[in-house]
Every structure is written in structure tokens, then in C-alpha cells.
Amino acid sequence: MSPPPPCVVVAALLLLLTASAAREDTCSGVTPVPPQRGARVSLTSVGGRGDGRTLNTAAFARAVAQIERGGGGTQLYVPPGVWLTGPFNLTSHMTLFLARGAVIRAHQDTSSWPLVDPLPSYGRGRELPGGRYMSFINGNDLEDVVITGDNGTIDGQGSVWWDMWRKRTLPFTRPNLLELMSSTDVTISNLVFRDSPLWNIHPVYCSNVVVANVTILAPHDSPLTDGIDPDSSSNVCIEDCYISTGDDMISIKSGWDEYGIAFGRPSSGITIQRITGSSPFAGFAIGSETSGGVENVQVRHLNLFSMGVGINIKTNSGRGGFIRNITISEVTMTEARYGLRISGDVGGHPDASYNPKELPVVDSVTIKDVWGQNIQQAGLIRGIWKSVFSRICLSNVKLHGAASIGPWKCQAVSGSALDVQPSPCTELASTSGTGFCTS
Ligand SMILES: *[C@@H]1O[C@H](CO)[C@@H](O)[C@H](O)[C@H]1NC(C)=O
Ligand SMILES: *[C@@H]1O[C@H](CO)[C@@H](O)[C@H](O)[C@H]1NC(C)=O
Ligand SMILES: *[C@@H]1O[C@H](CO)[C@@H](O)[C@H](O)[C@H]1NC(C)=O
Ligand SMILES: *[C@@H]1O[C@H](CO)[C@@H](O)[C@H](O)[C@H]1NC(C)=O
């Protein structure tokens, strides 16, 4: 056999190089948990009926109990069909698998919905004092859980809850669609989340979480239907998702005022990449609940359209905590009221016991390689006079308006701006070219 011609060798080398570049782009430090390979427990085998009318709450509980007992099977298989159910719990070392055409649909009887305690880092329900409605699908204190499928759907039927919110008849805080609490090694992938009553995917006090290849949909006028909210969680990877909801597409949080400060659990080591979508609020947000701190966050490749705000970092006096070492890069946005907002005066307080002297620290936030068109206002960066936001770096940020674009507005901020259009506010322009901010 003659040796391959040089061009083949070069092509093979190039292929190798591209492959290794692509690998480097996967979430660092977080490996998705593989789905359980053991026998499966089909919902039908525990008496479930996917006719869209039969209530399957007991069937889900039986299937999960069977897996928990080790009674043959590690995968809860949801066949094609519409499976109406009340909220249910998951267990450790299990895979919840939704076949193509399978829909797990929440019932709309809000009066029978169980209540659970508020999160310790919030001290009360997020919307109303006291407890909160149990999330639709729950995992508490679990390890090694995979929630996946062949693009099946988890449907929260949230309209009944949104109407109660609009009419102000909600007695307690609405349920999230999927909440994992105090759990490690969780993968959520290849599913559609639709019409959540409140937040869609909420990992709280978790570590090693991957959310990949999910579609999250809710109407733009549905209240507080955030897409994915990693909360006091570490080692989180969110990638390759499409999100169009009524509130922030992705928002990193870590507890609320005196409760979050006392609990003291930051969100850290978070990678977010290749996210597409649209929202009347933010594409990527941090806050406003950040009292446990948020650090070491890397966000890249966002593709945003019809936005309220492209990138939004929000905190407040009384929050305490920190937001630091955040890098956001390679963002395109088409149509937004604001390209960027970083504000120190956003969000209410849980009760009157918060300490207004607890000031957040915002330091080392880099936003680079951003390109926007049809942007109404470039952005607002408003720090807190007694806690000036520092080392804010804007690099290669080009925002264009349909006709003219509103200028940057800044106060109580220091940092640097390189290659920014429209021309940056003087607070950033006057200190350009320092080490923390490069192109
Ligand atoms: C879910 O698990 C919690 C404990 O983690 C328990 O208090 C609750 O009753 C369970 N709820 C359902 C609906 O099984
Ligand atoms: C999954 O379903 C969503 C919503 O219908 C659709 O937009 C998406 O293309 C589907 N993805 C796959 C891989 O089938
Ligand atoms: C997401 O989809 C891609 C392409 O189909 C696949 O390679 C990857 O393994 C999926 N991620 C997860 C966590 O399932
Ligand atoms: C900043 O965060 C990145 C991850 O996004 C991490 O690799 C790096 O070590 C952090 N830097 C500092 C100074 O903590």
C-alpha cells in the first residue's frame, strides 16, 4: 500500500484539531450522568393510563417507590400518550425517560396541590409570605438522577396559576415545573418544558448539574416563568437550549437578603453556552436574589431576539453577597429595549428585617464580543455609591439602533471600555486599557 498523499494527511490533522477544539468547548468540570441502563418500569405496568383524563399521581408514586426499593428497574419509562398527574417526587439512581410523543401533564386542581416549606435561603415563598406549593416534579437530597427522553414534554398547564396571579387570588407562591434540591450528579436533557406555573427548571443547593438540549416554552405574557434558574448551586453546565418564556431565559441566583446571607451558599462554577431564545425580560441574568454570592461564571454564544434586556445583572442594598469573576462573550441580539443593564437597585425585600447596610460587591464583570441591532438603549450601569461596581469591562461591544440608539448611562461604576459603540460613558472611557480588560 502506498502512503496517503500529503493533502489527506493535512485533512486528517485538521479534523483532529477541530475535534479537540470542539471538545474544549464542552462544559468544563461537569460530566453528564449517563442514563441508567437497568431494566425499565413502564408507567403502564404500575396501572398508569396515558389517555389525558386518568389521574396518574398514584402510578408515578408506585413506579418511583418500586425503583427506590430496588424492585427491578432503574428507569421510569413514560410511553407515548398524555399522562395527567399531580406533583410527584423522584428518587436517587434513577432515570425518568419520556418517549417521543409522551407528555407528562400537570392537573389544574390548585386546591389539592400540596404545600412545602419555604427555602431556607429565601425565608418565605418568593411571591408571598409563608410556604409554597410543591414543585410539579421534585427531587430532594438525591444523587445520580437523569431526566431525559426522546424530546417528550413536561407540561405545567400553568394558565390556571397565571390567572390566579393576575387576579391576585393566589394564597401561596406558585409551583416550579422541575425542582432539584440538595442533589448531586443531575442531568436534564432532550426534553420540552412547556407552560410552567412559575420557574421552569430550578436546581437549588445542587452540584454537578447538566442541562442540555432542552426546549423551554411559555407565552411572553406569562408571569415569572423563568427558564433555568441555578440557585446556590455549583458546577453547573447549561448548553444547547432554546428558551422562549415570560421572564428571564436564564438567571443565576443565591438566596434573598438576611435569609440568603445567613444560609451563605454561593452559586459558582457555572458555564452557559449556545443558548438561543427570546423574552420580554433578560436573555442572561444574575439576580436579583444573590445574597449567598455568585462567582466564576462563564457565558458564551448567546443568540437573542425580541428581548427586553440582553444581559441583566441585578442586585440591591440589603442583599449583601457578591457578584464577581463573570465573563460573558459572543452575544448577538436582535431587537432589545436595553442591550445591557447592571443595576444595584432592583428587587424587593422578603420582609422588614433586612439590613439596608448589607451592600453587595460587584467586581470583575467582563462583557465582550457583543453585536446588536435594533437596540433602543445601549445600556445602564448603575452601581451603589457606598459600594462602587468595580472592574467592569466592556470590550468589542457594538450596539446599533433602528434609527438612533439611546446612550450609555452610568453611575457609581469603575472599569474600562475598549472598542464600544455607541461611545461608552465617561466612567468607563476614562480608564481604558488596564490589565483586567483586554480585547
Ligand atoms: C415528596 O418528598 C417529600 C420529602 O422529601 C415528602 O415530604 C412529600 O410528602 C413527598 N410528596 C409526594 C407527593 O410524594
Ligand atoms: C423538540 O421539540 C421542540 C418543540 O416542539 C422542537 O422545536 C424541537 O425541534 C424538537 N427537537 C428534536 C430534537 O426533535
Ligand atoms: C445533546 O445533543 C447532542 C447532539 O445530539 C448530543 O451529542 C449530546 O450528547 C446531548 N447532550 C446530552 C447531555 O444528552
Ligand atoms: C474565574 O472563573 C473561571 C471560570 O469561569 C475560573 O476558571 C477562574 O479560575 C476564576 N478566576 C478566579 C481568579 O477565581
XYZ file of C-alpha atoms and ligand atoms in Angstrom:
495
model
C 0.000 0.000 0.000
C 1.403 3.421 -0.958
C 1.478 6.178 1.712
C -1.515 8.571 1.624
C -0.990 11.786 -0.376
C 0.034 14.805 1.744
C -3.354 16.559 1.353
C -5.067 13.580 3.045
C -2.625 13.792 5.963
C -3.261 17.530 6.297
C -7.042 16.999 6.139
C -6.824 14.322 8.849
C -4.712 16.624 11.043
C -7.202 19.459 10.568
C -10.039 17.130 11.500
C -8.204 16.129 14.689
C -7.563 19.774 15.552
C -11.220 20.740 15.007
C -12.356 17.771 17.092
C -10.164 18.782 20.036
C -11.300 22.433 19.743
C -14.917 21.261 19.904
C -14.158 19.172 22.995
C -12.628 22.142 24.784
C -15.924 23.896 24.207
C -17.881 21.428 26.345
C -18.689 22.348 29.913
C -15.509 22.227 31.958
C -15.606 20.175 35.126
C -19.123 18.852 34.689
C -19.755 15.463 33.111
C -23.337 14.488 32.314
C -24.554 11.467 34.272
C -25.259 8.626 31.827
C -28.870 7.394 31.830
C -29.452 4.246 33.909
C -29.060 1.144 31.791
C -31.041 -1.206 34.067
C -34.487 -2.635 33.452
C -37.289 -0.182 32.992
C -40.547 0.298 34.802
C -43.167 1.445 32.349
C -45.925 3.646 33.739
C -48.469 1.242 32.227
C -47.027 -1.662 34.274
C -47.952 0.159 37.509
C -51.510 0.946 36.405
C -50.984 4.242 34.581
C -53.127 5.344 31.656
C -51.942 7.873 29.113
C -55.378 8.949 27.922
C -55.129 12.578 29.028
C -58.005 12.128 31.517
C -56.975 9.479 34.063
C -55.062 10.894 37.021
C -51.694 9.119 37.295
C -50.363 10.591 40.554
C -50.520 7.206 42.335
C -48.964 5.416 39.351
C -45.982 7.782 39.340
C -45.568 7.306 43.111
C -45.750 3.498 42.727
C -43.190 3.475 39.919
C -40.742 5.671 41.862
C -41.257 3.569 45.029
C -40.545 0.397 43.046
C -37.284 1.878 41.738
C -36.374 3.107 45.232
C -36.901 -0.392 46.694
C -34.633 -1.827 44.018
C -37.666 -3.784 42.919
C -36.459 -4.372 39.384
C -35.672 -1.393 37.249
C -33.893 1.910 37.336
C -35.676 3.681 34.509
C -39.165 5.094 34.791
C -40.361 4.871 31.194
C -43.179 7.152 30.119
C -44.632 5.808 26.848
C -46.252 7.989 24.164
C -49.546 9.422 25.409
C -50.752 12.195 27.687
C -50.178 11.364 31.338
C -52.181 13.633 33.606
C -50.826 13.772 37.170
C -50.393 15.756 40.351
C -46.896 16.621 41.613
C -44.526 13.736 42.347
C -41.053 13.014 43.762
C -38.100 11.315 42.113
C -35.538 9.103 43.856
C -31.771 8.533 43.601
C -30.101 6.406 40.928
C -32.970 6.674 38.501
C -33.719 7.877 35.001
C -37.040 9.425 34.126
C -37.396 8.823 30.376
C -40.104 10.389 28.239
C -40.623 8.703 24.869
C -41.224 10.785 21.753
C -44.879 11.783 21.953
C -45.032 11.355 25.737
C -46.486 14.285 27.682
C -46.463 14.451 31.483
C -49.200 16.985 32.152
C -49.928 18.700 35.455
C -53.562 18.663 36.577
C -55.139 22.046 37.248
C -56.784 21.387 40.619
C -54.858 24.030 42.531
C -56.888 23.460 45.732
C -55.460 19.933 46.184
C -51.865 20.948 45.404
C -49.562 20.099 48.384
C -47.643 22.834 50.197
C -43.987 22.621 51.231
C -41.721 24.698 53.444
C -40.077 27.816 52.045
C -36.432 27.509 51.019
C -34.172 28.416 53.966
C -32.181 30.842 51.788
C -35.397 32.754 50.956
C -37.123 32.590 54.344
C -40.566 32.627 52.709
C -42.192 31.897 49.384
C -40.748 34.006 46.587
C -44.106 35.575 45.744
C -45.974 35.511 49.031
C -45.155 35.035 52.716
C -45.345 31.524 54.185
C -44.909 28.181 52.458
C -45.091 27.488 48.754
C -46.747 24.989 46.502
C -44.678 21.863 45.880
C -42.961 21.882 42.505
C -44.537 19.642 39.858
C -41.567 17.262 39.582
C -39.266 17.174 42.637
C -36.005 15.680 43.730
C -34.859 16.281 47.302
C -31.482 15.049 48.653
C -30.824 12.862 45.643
C -27.798 11.694 43.716
C -27.359 10.305 40.246
C -30.599 11.365 38.572
C -31.252 11.676 34.841
C -34.360 13.337 33.477
C -34.327 12.804 29.753
C -36.123 11.361 26.786
C -36.703 11.476 23.105
C -37.973 15.059 23.192
C -41.047 14.212 25.285
C -42.851 17.082 27.025
C -43.356 18.162 30.623
C -46.434 20.394 30.505
C -47.237 22.504 33.570
C -50.622 23.772 32.281
C -49.670 26.994 34.032
C -52.546 29.170 32.757
C -54.701 28.473 35.828
C -51.847 29.654 38.076
C -51.064 32.701 35.906
C -54.738 33.733 36.117
C -54.669 33.481 39.921
C -51.547 35.647 39.914
C -53.219 38.223 37.642
C -56.401 38.288 39.755
C -54.327 38.396 42.961
C -56.138 35.334 44.323
C -53.010 33.218 44.886
C -52.771 32.163 48.543
C -49.126 30.977 48.279
C -46.154 31.052 45.918
C -46.768 29.124 42.687
C -45.079 25.762 41.937
C -41.973 25.459 39.765
C -42.123 22.905 36.970
C -38.983 20.930 37.955
C -37.024 21.466 41.162
C -33.988 19.529 42.357
C -32.954 20.407 45.888
C -29.711 19.417 47.672
C -28.876 16.929 44.947
C -25.683 15.962 43.148
C -24.987 14.494 39.726
C -28.115 15.502 37.875
C -28.620 15.579 34.102
C -31.656 17.116 32.432
C -31.662 16.699 28.656
C -33.540 16.216 25.401
C -36.957 17.324 26.637
C -39.523 20.079 26.122
C -40.748 22.087 29.116
C -43.972 23.920 28.490
C -46.205 26.391 30.363
C -44.651 26.253 33.813
C -46.741 27.791 36.624
C -43.589 29.687 37.787
C -39.873 28.974 37.103
C -39.227 26.064 34.753
C -36.031 24.353 35.911
C -34.743 25.154 39.406
C -31.651 23.376 40.750
C -31.178 24.680 44.300
C -28.331 23.686 46.709
C -27.120 21.268 43.994
C -23.785 20.375 42.456
C -22.765 18.730 39.199
C -25.809 19.629 37.173
C -26.044 19.455 33.373
C -28.989 20.897 31.473
C -28.605 20.254 27.739
C -30.716 20.136 24.613
C -33.922 21.318 26.220
C -36.653 23.489 24.746
C -38.495 25.719 27.204
C -41.663 27.446 26.070
C -44.175 29.725 27.784
C -46.115 32.741 26.453
C -44.314 36.080 26.684
C -47.099 37.421 28.917
C -46.911 34.531 31.424
C -45.735 35.983 34.753
C -42.350 34.957 36.237
C -41.870 31.907 34.025
C -38.042 31.976 34.143
C -36.385 29.290 32.009
C -33.486 27.919 34.071
C -32.510 29.318 37.491
C -29.399 27.732 39.052
C -29.688 28.777 42.703
C -26.967 28.361 45.366
C -25.553 25.618 43.158
C -22.063 24.807 41.973
C -20.586 23.069 38.957
C -23.470 23.675 36.617
C -23.450 23.428 32.834
C -26.280 24.668 30.661
C -25.853 24.206 26.920
C -27.643 23.939 23.601
C -31.054 25.117 24.749
C -33.870 27.060 23.120
C -35.810 29.189 25.604
C -38.766 31.491 24.997
C -40.665 32.448 28.149
C -42.363 35.307 30.007
C -39.352 36.179 32.192
C -35.557 35.747 32.263
C -34.365 32.931 29.998
C -31.588 32.003 32.446
C -30.980 33.651 35.815
C -28.354 32.703 38.404
C -29.468 33.229 41.997
C -28.328 32.517 45.572
C -30.913 33.491 48.172
C -32.685 36.545 49.458
C -31.403 39.220 51.842
C -30.945 38.221 55.522
C -32.026 34.617 54.800
C -29.608 34.195 51.904
C -26.780 35.882 53.845
C -27.330 33.558 56.843
C -27.547 30.486 54.608
C -24.382 31.596 52.799
C -24.364 29.236 49.830
C -22.972 30.797 46.626
C -23.598 29.818 43.045
C -20.225 29.119 41.452
C -18.512 27.337 38.595
C -21.297 27.853 36.095
C -20.869 27.509 32.331
C -23.630 28.509 29.958
C -23.239 28.180 26.203
C -25.065 28.044 22.898
C -28.408 29.341 24.093
C -30.975 30.761 21.681
C -34.228 32.457 22.531
C -36.431 35.376 23.276
C -38.064 37.037 26.300
C -39.650 40.346 27.357
C -37.096 40.336 30.227
C -33.466 39.162 30.106
C -31.609 36.633 27.999
C -28.938 36.065 30.617
C -29.406 37.426 34.139
C -27.796 37.272 37.541
C -30.092 38.132 40.434
C -31.773 39.816 41.828
C -31.555 37.250 44.685
C -27.765 36.922 45.116
C -27.229 37.119 48.885
C -25.114 33.933 49.022
C -22.876 35.283 46.235
C -22.353 34.409 42.569
C -18.864 33.794 41.180
C -16.816 32.130 38.445
C -19.397 32.229 35.696
C -18.647 31.798 32.010
C -21.333 32.538 29.417
C -20.746 32.318 25.668
C -22.627 32.071 22.410
C -25.979 33.622 23.195
C -28.302 34.304 20.294
C -31.109 36.560 21.469
C -34.043 38.135 19.659
C -37.096 40.246 20.672
C -35.673 40.943 24.120
C -36.427 43.264 26.970
C -32.768 43.292 28.090
C -29.973 41.283 26.526
C -27.788 40.909 29.625
C -29.046 41.928 33.058
C -27.179 41.858 36.378
C -29.363 42.940 39.271
C -28.832 43.343 42.978
C -29.839 45.734 45.729
C -28.846 47.303 49.037
C -29.766 44.834 51.780
C -28.801 41.891 49.528
C -25.192 41.569 50.645
C -23.306 38.841 48.821
C -21.091 39.322 45.795
C -21.157 39.032 42.027
C -17.608 38.517 40.769
C -15.471 36.932 38.082
C -18.213 36.833 35.466
C -17.340 36.598 31.755
C -19.970 36.899 29.058
C -18.884 36.700 25.422
C -20.064 36.170 21.872
C -23.578 37.516 22.156
C -25.764 38.569 19.255
C -29.047 40.317 19.892
C -31.742 41.486 17.527
C -34.333 43.885 18.941
C -33.981 44.770 22.588
C -35.124 47.660 24.756
C -31.726 47.550 26.515
C -28.555 45.839 25.401
C -27.126 45.664 28.894
C -28.205 46.579 32.417
C -26.176 46.245 35.596
C -28.119 47.749 38.497
C -27.770 47.995 42.239
C -31.351 48.989 42.985
C -33.503 46.111 41.746
C -35.860 43.738 43.530
C -37.930 43.892 46.693
C -37.115 42.579 50.150
C -38.580 39.491 51.877
C -39.705 41.419 54.968
C -38.815 44.411 57.103
C -35.934 42.607 58.878
C -33.371 43.010 56.101
C -30.324 45.133 56.872
C -30.034 48.009 54.363
C -26.334 48.319 55.287
C -25.613 44.892 53.753
C -24.234 46.102 50.430
C -23.430 43.740 47.554
C -19.950 43.675 45.998
C -19.901 43.668 42.200
C -16.393 43.191 40.816
C -14.726 41.870 37.682
C -17.524 41.540 35.166
C -16.327 41.246 31.563
C -18.695 41.555 28.644
C -17.074 41.147 25.264
C -17.767 40.466 21.626
C -21.368 41.598 21.652
C -23.169 42.624 18.492
C -26.681 44.037 18.497
C -29.111 45.512 16.025
C -32.430 47.301 16.603
C -31.388 48.109 20.172
C -33.290 51.044 21.701
C -30.973 51.891 24.632
C -27.332 50.814 24.759
C -27.314 50.261 28.471
C -27.382 51.315 32.036
C -24.683 50.560 34.610
C -25.789 51.887 37.963
C -23.710 50.919 40.993
C -24.190 51.811 44.632
C -22.311 54.899 45.849
C -21.089 53.183 49.035
C -20.155 50.056 47.052
C -18.979 51.170 43.636
C -19.122 48.415 40.996
C -15.501 47.795 40.009
C -13.510 46.298 37.134
C -16.475 46.344 34.773
C -15.012 45.640 31.339
C -16.777 46.169 28.042
C -14.718 45.026 25.077
C -15.790 44.954 21.438
C -19.415 45.753 22.211
C -21.231 47.108 19.146
C -24.869 48.014 19.587
C -26.864 49.581 16.791
C -30.297 51.174 16.844
C -33.008 51.019 14.223
C -32.548 54.784 13.766
C -30.628 56.274 16.681
C -29.665 54.460 19.850
C -30.001 55.793 23.400
C -26.581 56.383 25.020
C -24.916 54.500 27.901
C -25.851 55.754 31.339
C -23.522 55.088 34.232
C -23.105 55.952 37.884
C -21.059 54.565 40.784
C -19.056 52.327 38.483
C -15.400 51.994 37.521
C -13.814 49.942 34.814
C -12.812 50.063 31.243
C -14.218 50.152 27.748
C -12.439 49.100 24.560
C -13.988 49.337 21.155
C -17.509 50.129 22.340
C -20.333 51.601 20.241
C -22.126 53.881 20.931
C -19.270 55.619 22.731
C -19.049 54.491 26.330
C -19.930 56.582 29.387
C -17.040 58.632 30.796
C -16.834 56.447 33.933
C -15.599 53.565 31.764
C -13.968 55.502 28.933
C -11.592 57.417 31.215
C -9.802 54.280 32.439
C -9.367 52.273 29.270
C -6.618 49.765 28.560
C -5.896 48.399 32.021
C -4.873 44.787 32.589
C -8.217 43.325 33.558
C -9.829 44.468 30.324
C -8.281 43.427 27.020
C -9.675 42.751 23.576
C -42.069 14.190 48.443
O -40.972 14.023 49.321
C -41.046 14.822 50.490
C -39.787 14.586 51.315
O -38.647 14.874 50.547
C -42.284 14.445 51.290
O -42.396 15.297 52.409
C -43.518 14.601 50.423
O -44.653 14.123 51.120
C -43.391 13.842 49.122
N -44.515 14.232 48.294
C -45.148 13.421 47.476
C -46.284 13.996 46.708
O -44.827 12.256 47.352
C -38.242 19.012 20.241
O -39.497 19.661 20.281
C -39.417 21.072 20.096
C -40.787 21.667 20.377
O -41.758 21.075 19.616
C -38.913 21.338 18.684
O -38.840 22.723 18.467
C -37.542 20.701 18.550
O -37.064 20.860 17.225
C -37.613 19.211 18.873
N -36.250 18.674 18.898
C -35.993 17.457 18.427
C -34.551 17.040 18.523
O -36.842 16.724 17.969
C -27.232 16.934 23.282
O -27.382 16.652 21.880
C -26.142 16.372 21.234
C -26.435 16.250 19.745
O -27.494 15.391 19.528
C -25.535 15.122 21.834
O -24.288 14.845 21.241
C -25.340 15.334 23.333
O -24.874 14.136 23.932
C -26.643 15.738 24.003
N -26.381 16.048 25.406
C -26.909 15.355 26.412
C -26.489 15.746 27.791
O -27.709 14.459 26.233
C -12.848 32.868 37.260
O -13.801 31.925 36.787
C -13.287 30.949 35.913
C -14.437 30.065 35.484
O -15.396 30.819 34.827
C -12.195 30.137 36.613
O -11.637 29.227 35.704
C -11.137 31.066 37.153
O -10.213 30.318 37.918
C -11.762 32.134 38.028
N -10.738 33.106 38.441
C -10.541 33.435 39.707
C -9.497 34.469 39.939
O -11.157 32.916 40.622
